[in-house]
mmCIF file of C-alpha atoms in Angstrom:
data_model
loop_
_atom_site.group_PDB
_atom_site.id
_atom_site.type_symbol
_atom_site.label_atom_id
_atom_site.label_comp_id
_atom_site.label_asym_id
_atom_site.label_seq_id
_atom_site.Cartn_x
_atom_site.Cartn_y
_atom_site.Cartn_z
ATOM 1 C CA ILE A 30 8.054 -0.632 0.290
ATOM 2 C CA PHE A 31 11.141 0.957 -0.830
ATOM 3 C CA LEU A 32 10.869 3.234 -4.034
ATOM 4 C CA ASP A 33 14.368 4.505 -5.289
ATOM 5 C CA LYS A 34 13.523 8.794 -6.274
ATOM 6 C CA VAL A 35 16.800 8.447 -7.786
ATOM 7 C CA ALA A 36 16.217 5.342 -9.900
ATOM 8 C CA MET A 37 12.981 5.939 -10.727
ATOM 9 C CA ASP A 38 13.238 9.878 -12.004
ATOM 10 C CA LEU A 39 10.894 10.726 -9.565
ATOM 11 C CA GLU A 40 10.656 14.287 -7.206
ATOM 12 C CA SER A 41 8.113 13.127 -4.751
ATOM 13 C CA VAL A 42 6.799 9.630 -2.404
ATOM 14 C CA ILE A 43 3.197 10.041 -0.951
ATOM 15 C CA ILE A 44 2.546 6.356 0.969
ATOM 16 C CA TYR A 45 -0.799 6.153 2.212
ATOM 17 C CA ASP A 46 -1.875 3.724 4.934
ATOM 18 C CA SER A 47 -5.111 3.482 5.468
ATOM 19 C CA ASP A 48 -4.622 2.078 9.057
ATOM 20 C CA ARG A 49 -2.002 5.220 9.521
ATOM 21 C CA GLY A 50 -3.106 8.343 7.407
ATOM 22 C CA GLY A 51 -0.606 9.153 4.467
ATOM 23 C CA ILE A 52 3.181 10.593 4.974
ATOM 24 C CA MET A 53 4.617 12.396 1.770
ATOM 25 C CA GLN A 54 7.797 13.145 1.590
ATOM 26 C CA SER A 55 9.107 15.692 -1.802
ATOM 27 C CA GLU A 56 12.757 16.984 -2.671
ATOM 28 C CA LYS A 57 10.352 19.209 -4.779
ATOM 29 C CA LYS A 58 8.917 21.420 -2.390
ATOM 30 C CA ASN A 59 11.184 20.661 0.781
ATOM 31 C CA ILE A 60 8.507 18.126 2.435
ATOM 32 C CA LYS A 61 9.709 15.070 4.929
ATOM 33 C CA ASP A 62 7.296 12.943 6.379
ATOM 34 C CA LYS A 63 4.062 15.139 5.397
ATOM 35 C CA ARG A 64 0.967 13.456 7.410
ATOM 36 C CA VAL A 65 -1.785 14.266 4.328
ATOM 37 C CA SER A 66 -5.689 12.519 4.328
ATOM 38 C CA PHE A 67 -6.130 10.212 1.277
ATOM 39 C CA THR A 68 -8.596 13.333 0.651
ATOM 40 C CA ASP A 69 -4.957 15.525 -0.206
ATOM 41 C CA MET A 70 -3.478 12.680 -1.906
ATOM 42 C CA CYS A 71 -6.080 12.415 -4.384
ATOM 43 C CA ASN A 72 -6.513 16.266 -4.991
ATOM 44 C CA PHE A 73 -2.864 16.341 -5.594
ATOM 45 C CA MET A 74 -2.980 14.176 -8.045
ATOM 46 C CA GLU A 75 -5.605 16.083 -9.778
ATOM 47 C CA SER A 76 -3.766 19.928 -9.488
ATOM 48 C CA SER A 77 -0.283 19.067 -9.937
ATOM 49 C CA THR A 78 1.175 20.220 -13.388
ATOM 50 C CA PRO A 79 2.911 18.226 -16.046
ATOM 51 C CA ASP A 80 6.335 17.863 -15.143
ATOM 52 C CA ASP A 81 5.184 16.965 -11.471
ATOM 53 C CA LYS A 82 7.227 12.666 -11.003
ATOM 54 C CA THR A 83 5.239 11.783 -7.932
ATOM 55 C CA ALA A 84 5.014 8.281 -6.950
ATOM 56 C CA TYR A 85 1.318 7.822 -5.283
ATOM 57 C CA VAL A 86 1.446 4.197 -3.173
ATOM 58 C CA ILE A 87 -1.815 2.167 -1.497
ATOM 59 C CA LYS A 88 -1.426 0.021 1.351
ATOM 60 C CA TYR A 89 -4.315 -1.859 2.593
ATOM 61 C CA PRO A 90 -6.856 -0.712 -0.045
ATOM 62 C CA ASN A 91 -8.967 -3.277 1.371
ATOM 63 C CA GLY A 92 -9.312 -0.144 4.651
ATOM 64 C CA CYS A 93 -9.843 2.669 2.429
ATOM 65 C CA ILE A 94 -11.428 1.605 -1.533
ATOM 66 C CA PRO A 95 -12.223 -1.800 -0.640
ATOM 67 C CA ASN A 96 -13.961 -4.538 -3.190
ATOM 68 C CA GLY A 97 -17.603 -4.002 -3.073
ATOM 69 C CA GLU A 98 -21.067 -2.568 -4.784
ATOM 70 C CA PHE A 99 -21.588 0.637 -4.248
ATOM 71 C CA GLY A 100 -24.753 0.979 -1.814
ATOM 72 C CA GLN A 101 -23.559 -1.841 0.326
ATOM 73 C CA MET A 102 -20.086 -0.325 1.740
ATOM 74 C CA ARG A 103 -19.688 2.608 4.036
ATOM 75 C CA VAL A 104 -19.780 5.734 2.758
ATOM 76 C CA GLU A 105 -16.210 6.843 3.545
ATOM 77 C CA TYR A 106 -15.194 3.591 1.430
ATOM 78 C CA GLU A 107 -17.113 5.326 -1.044
ATOM 79 C CA ASN A 108 -16.339 8.228 -1.403
ATOM 80 C CA ASN A 109 -12.576 6.879 -1.701
ATOM 81 C CA CYS A 110 -13.715 5.366 -4.278
ATOM 82 C CA ILE A 111 -15.177 8.367 -6.198
ATOM 83 C CA LYS A 112 -12.337 10.899 -5.419
ATOM 84 C CA LEU A 113 -9.560 8.316 -6.596
ATOM 85 C CA HIS A 114 -11.299 7.176 -9.415
ATOM 86 C CA ARG A 115 -12.208 11.090 -10.465
ATOM 87 C CA ALA A 116 -8.037 12.121 -10.013
ATOM 88 C CA ILE A 117 -6.472 9.146 -11.913
ATOM 89 C CA THR A 118 -8.937 9.365 -14.916
ATOM 90 C CA SER A 119 -8.061 13.468 -14.880
ATOM 91 C CA ASN A 120 -7.149 15.185 -17.485
ATOM 92 C CA LYS A 121 -4.555 16.409 -15.411
ATOM 93 C CA PHE A 122 -3.033 12.759 -14.465
ATOM 94 C CA PHE A 123 -2.889 11.978 -17.825
ATOM 95 C CA ARG A 124 -0.541 14.809 -18.548
ATOM 96 C CA GLN A 125 1.094 13.884 -15.719
ATOM 97 C CA LYS A 126 4.522 11.553 -15.415
ATOM 98 C CA SER A 127 3.759 10.115 -12.055
ATOM 99 C CA LEU A 128 2.299 6.816 -10.804
ATOM 100 C CA VAL A 129 0.046 4.880 -8.469
ATOM 101 C CA VAL A 130 0.917 1.535 -7.020
ATOM 102 C CA ILE A 131 -1.712 -0.016 -4.604
ATOM 103 C CA ILE A 132 0.239 -2.932 -2.634
ATOM 104 C CA ALA A 133 -2.413 -6.090 -2.008
ATOM 105 C CA GLU A 134 -2.530 -9.365 -0.430
ATOM 106 C CA SER A 135 -4.972 -9.677 -4.248
ATOM 107 C CA THR A 136 -7.195 -8.562 -6.170
ATOM 108 C CA ASN A 137 -9.816 -9.283 -4.392
ATOM 109 C CA ASP A 138 -8.907 -6.778 -1.656
ATOM 110 C CA VAL A 139 -8.927 -3.835 -4.444
ATOM 111 C CA ASN A 140 -12.243 -2.430 -5.528
ATOM 112 C CA SER A 141 -12.658 -3.447 -9.376
ATOM 113 C CA MET A 142 -13.382 0.127 -10.779
ATOM 114 C CA PHE A 143 -9.371 0.581 -10.239
ATOM 115 C CA LEU A 144 -8.548 -3.277 -12.432
ATOM 116 C CA SER A 145 -10.435 -1.717 -15.197
ATOM 117 C CA SER A 146 -8.339 -1.287 -18.201
ATOM 118 C CA ASN A 147 -9.434 1.701 -18.913
ATOM 119 C CA ILE A 148 -7.708 3.509 -16.571
ATOM 120 C CA LYS A 149 -4.349 1.374 -17.671
ATOM 121 C CA SER A 150 -4.695 -0.293 -15.119
ATOM 122 C CA MET A 151 -1.057 -3.338 -14.751
ATOM 123 C CA ASN A 152 -1.130 -6.149 -12.179
ATOM 124 C CA ILE A 153 2.184 -7.004 -11.302
ATOM 125 C CA ASN A 154 1.737 -10.439 -9.275
ATOM 126 C CA ILE A 155 4.754 -10.920 -6.721
ATOM 127 C CA PRO A 156 5.507 -14.013 -5.911
ATOM 128 C CA LEU A 157 5.650 -15.608 -2.547
ATOM 129 C CA PRO A 158 8.282 -15.648 -0.513
ATOM 130 C CA THR A 159 10.744 -18.796 -0.563
ATOM 131 C CA PHE A 160 12.207 -19.606 3.618
ATOM 132 C CA LEU A 161 15.842 -17.935 3.131
ATOM 133 C CA GLU A 162 13.389 -15.378 2.057
ATOM 134 C CA ARG A 163 11.426 -14.942 4.455
ATOM 135 C CA ARG A 164 14.111 -15.481 7.021
ATOM 136 C CA SER A 165 16.165 -12.514 5.955
ATOM 137 C CA PHE A 166 13.126 -10.417 6.159
ATOM 138 C CA ILE A 167 12.268 -11.215 9.688
ATOM 139 C CA GLY A 168 14.748 -10.911 11.404
ATOM 140 C CA THR A 169 15.491 -6.822 9.731
ATOM 141 C CA SER A 170 12.098 -6.451 10.376
ATOM 142 C CA ALA A 171 12.387 -7.782 13.800
ATOM 143 C CA ALA A 172 15.659 -5.759 14.159
ATOM 144 C CA LEU A 173 13.462 -2.236 12.964
ATOM 145 C CA ALA A 174 10.461 -3.111 15.375
ATOM 146 C CA ALA A 175 12.603 -3.819 18.673
ATOM 147 C CA ASN A 176 13.351 -0.254 18.396
ATOM 148 C CA ARG A 177 9.748 0.887 18.756
ATOM 149 C CA PRO A 178 8.809 2.570 21.692
ATOM 150 C CA CYS A 179 6.386 -0.785 22.996
ATOM 151 C CA GLY A 180 9.553 -3.202 21.305
ATOM 152 C CA TYR A 181 8.917 -6.778 20.109
ATOM 153 C CA LYS A 182 9.064 -10.107 21.138
ATOM 154 C CA SER A 183 8.436 -13.478 20.031
ATOM 155 C CA ASP A 184 7.823 -17.169 21.833
ATOM 156 C CA ILE A 185 9.163 -18.997 18.014
ATOM 157 C CA SER A 186 13.031 -19.092 16.571
ATOM 158 C CA LEU A 187 13.788 -17.213 13.503
ATOM 159 C CA ASP A 188 13.776 -20.496 11.830
ATOM 160 C CA GLU A 189 10.979 -22.180 12.832
ATOM 161 C CA PHE A 190 8.963 -18.601 12.325
ATOM 162 C CA ALA A 191 10.337 -18.375 8.506
ATOM 163 C CA ARG A 192 8.784 -22.059 8.413
ATOM 164 C CA LEU A 193 5.798 -21.274 9.538
ATOM 165 C CA THR A 194 5.108 -18.586 7.601
ATOM 166 C CA ALA A 195 5.240 -20.767 4.518
ATOM 167 C CA GLY A 196 2.465 -19.345 1.843
ATOM 168 C CA LEU A 197 2.236 -16.265 3.526
ATOM 169 C CA THR A 198 3.456 -12.906 1.982
ATOM 170 C CA ARG A 199 5.599 -10.406 2.907
ATOM 171 C CA LEU A 200 2.508 -8.105 4.510
ATOM 172 C CA SER A 201 0.792 -10.468 6.500
ATOM 173 C CA ILE A 202 4.679 -11.553 8.102
ATOM 174 C CA GLU A 203 5.137 -7.222 8.515
ATOM 175 C CA ASP A 204 1.520 -7.485 9.788
ATOM 176 C CA LEU A 205 2.577 -10.270 12.848
ATOM 177 C CA ILE A 206 5.396 -8.984 13.755
ATOM 178 C CA LEU A 207 3.940 -5.110 14.031
ATOM 179 C CA GLN A 208 1.094 -6.445 16.028
ATOM 180 C CA SER A 209 3.723 -7.784 18.692
ATOM 181 C CA SER A 210 5.679 -6.037 21.453
ATOM 182 C CA LYS A 211 7.493 -6.536 24.430
ATOM 183 C CA THR A 212 4.256 -7.755 26.943
ATOM 184 C CA ALA A 213 2.583 -9.753 23.799
ATOM 185 C CA PRO A 214 5.214 -11.752 21.425
ATOM 186 C CA ILE A 215 4.487 -13.842 18.938
ATOM 187 C CA THR A 216 3.640 -17.586 19.520
ATOM 188 C CA LYS A 217 3.251 -20.223 17.096
ATOM 189 C CA GLN A 218 -1.171 -20.153 17.173
ATOM 190 C CA ASP A 219 -0.291 -16.359 16.010
ATOM 191 C CA VAL A 220 0.533 -17.706 12.919
ATOM 192 C CA LEU A 221 -1.592 -20.200 12.444
ATOM 193 C CA ASN A 222 -4.381 -18.127 13.248
ATOM 194 C CA LYS A 223 -2.442 -15.793 10.510
ATOM 195 C CA LYS A 224 -3.827 -18.335 7.851
ATOM 196 C CA GLU A 225 -6.499 -19.651 8.866
ATOM 197 C CA GLU A 226 -7.894 -15.660 8.509
ATOM 198 C CA LEU A 227 -5.974 -15.463 5.337
ATOM 199 C CA ILE A 228 -7.023 -19.014 3.867
ATOM 200 C CA ASN A 229 -10.744 -18.112 4.791
ATOM 201 C CA ARG A 230 -10.771 -14.603 2.829
ATOM 202 C CA GLU A 231 -9.434 -16.706 0.037
ATOM 203 C CA TYR A 232 -11.555 -18.857 -0.096
ATOM 204 C CA GLY A 233 -14.405 -19.062 2.187
ATOM 205 C CA ARG A 234 -17.368 -18.217 -0.218
ATOM 206 C CA ILE A 235 -16.195 -21.847 -1.552
#
């Protein structure tokens, strides 16, 4: 995700990915790419001053604050939910000019306590990308992935990749690209498996 700190009048951005931990970038504190934990992020929310302008971005919430009943989730997830809820409902956070953005495939991936109007939350639905948008995104993401130590490779053409990924979000497409490497190229079956996985997740109970 890209957040324009100037356009949004932000001073710092913390992006937390449940698979890779958090990365903090702060203009005010002259910090770039500092690693932070989920607990660190919540502590920042509660301890910052009223004039703080930070965007807290949580990616893959099902890996840190998944939807589920307390007592049936892992203790780590329950603790994360409590820490984040306490932080964003604190008086200090309400007085800040900061915001929290949770990026998910669907609201089913987010614990229901963060979808309540009591915490001033709002759902923003992003439409699925068109063929041309998927083609452009795949081309850009593949070029970036190719610069990784493990590289990038695909057994399907760019056009076929874009066609096969109809119905997938950019996040799901990015997952496919990041899972590939020079020795493990993306195949048509990989894309079909990803679709099946998402269908089962969304409609498995029906």
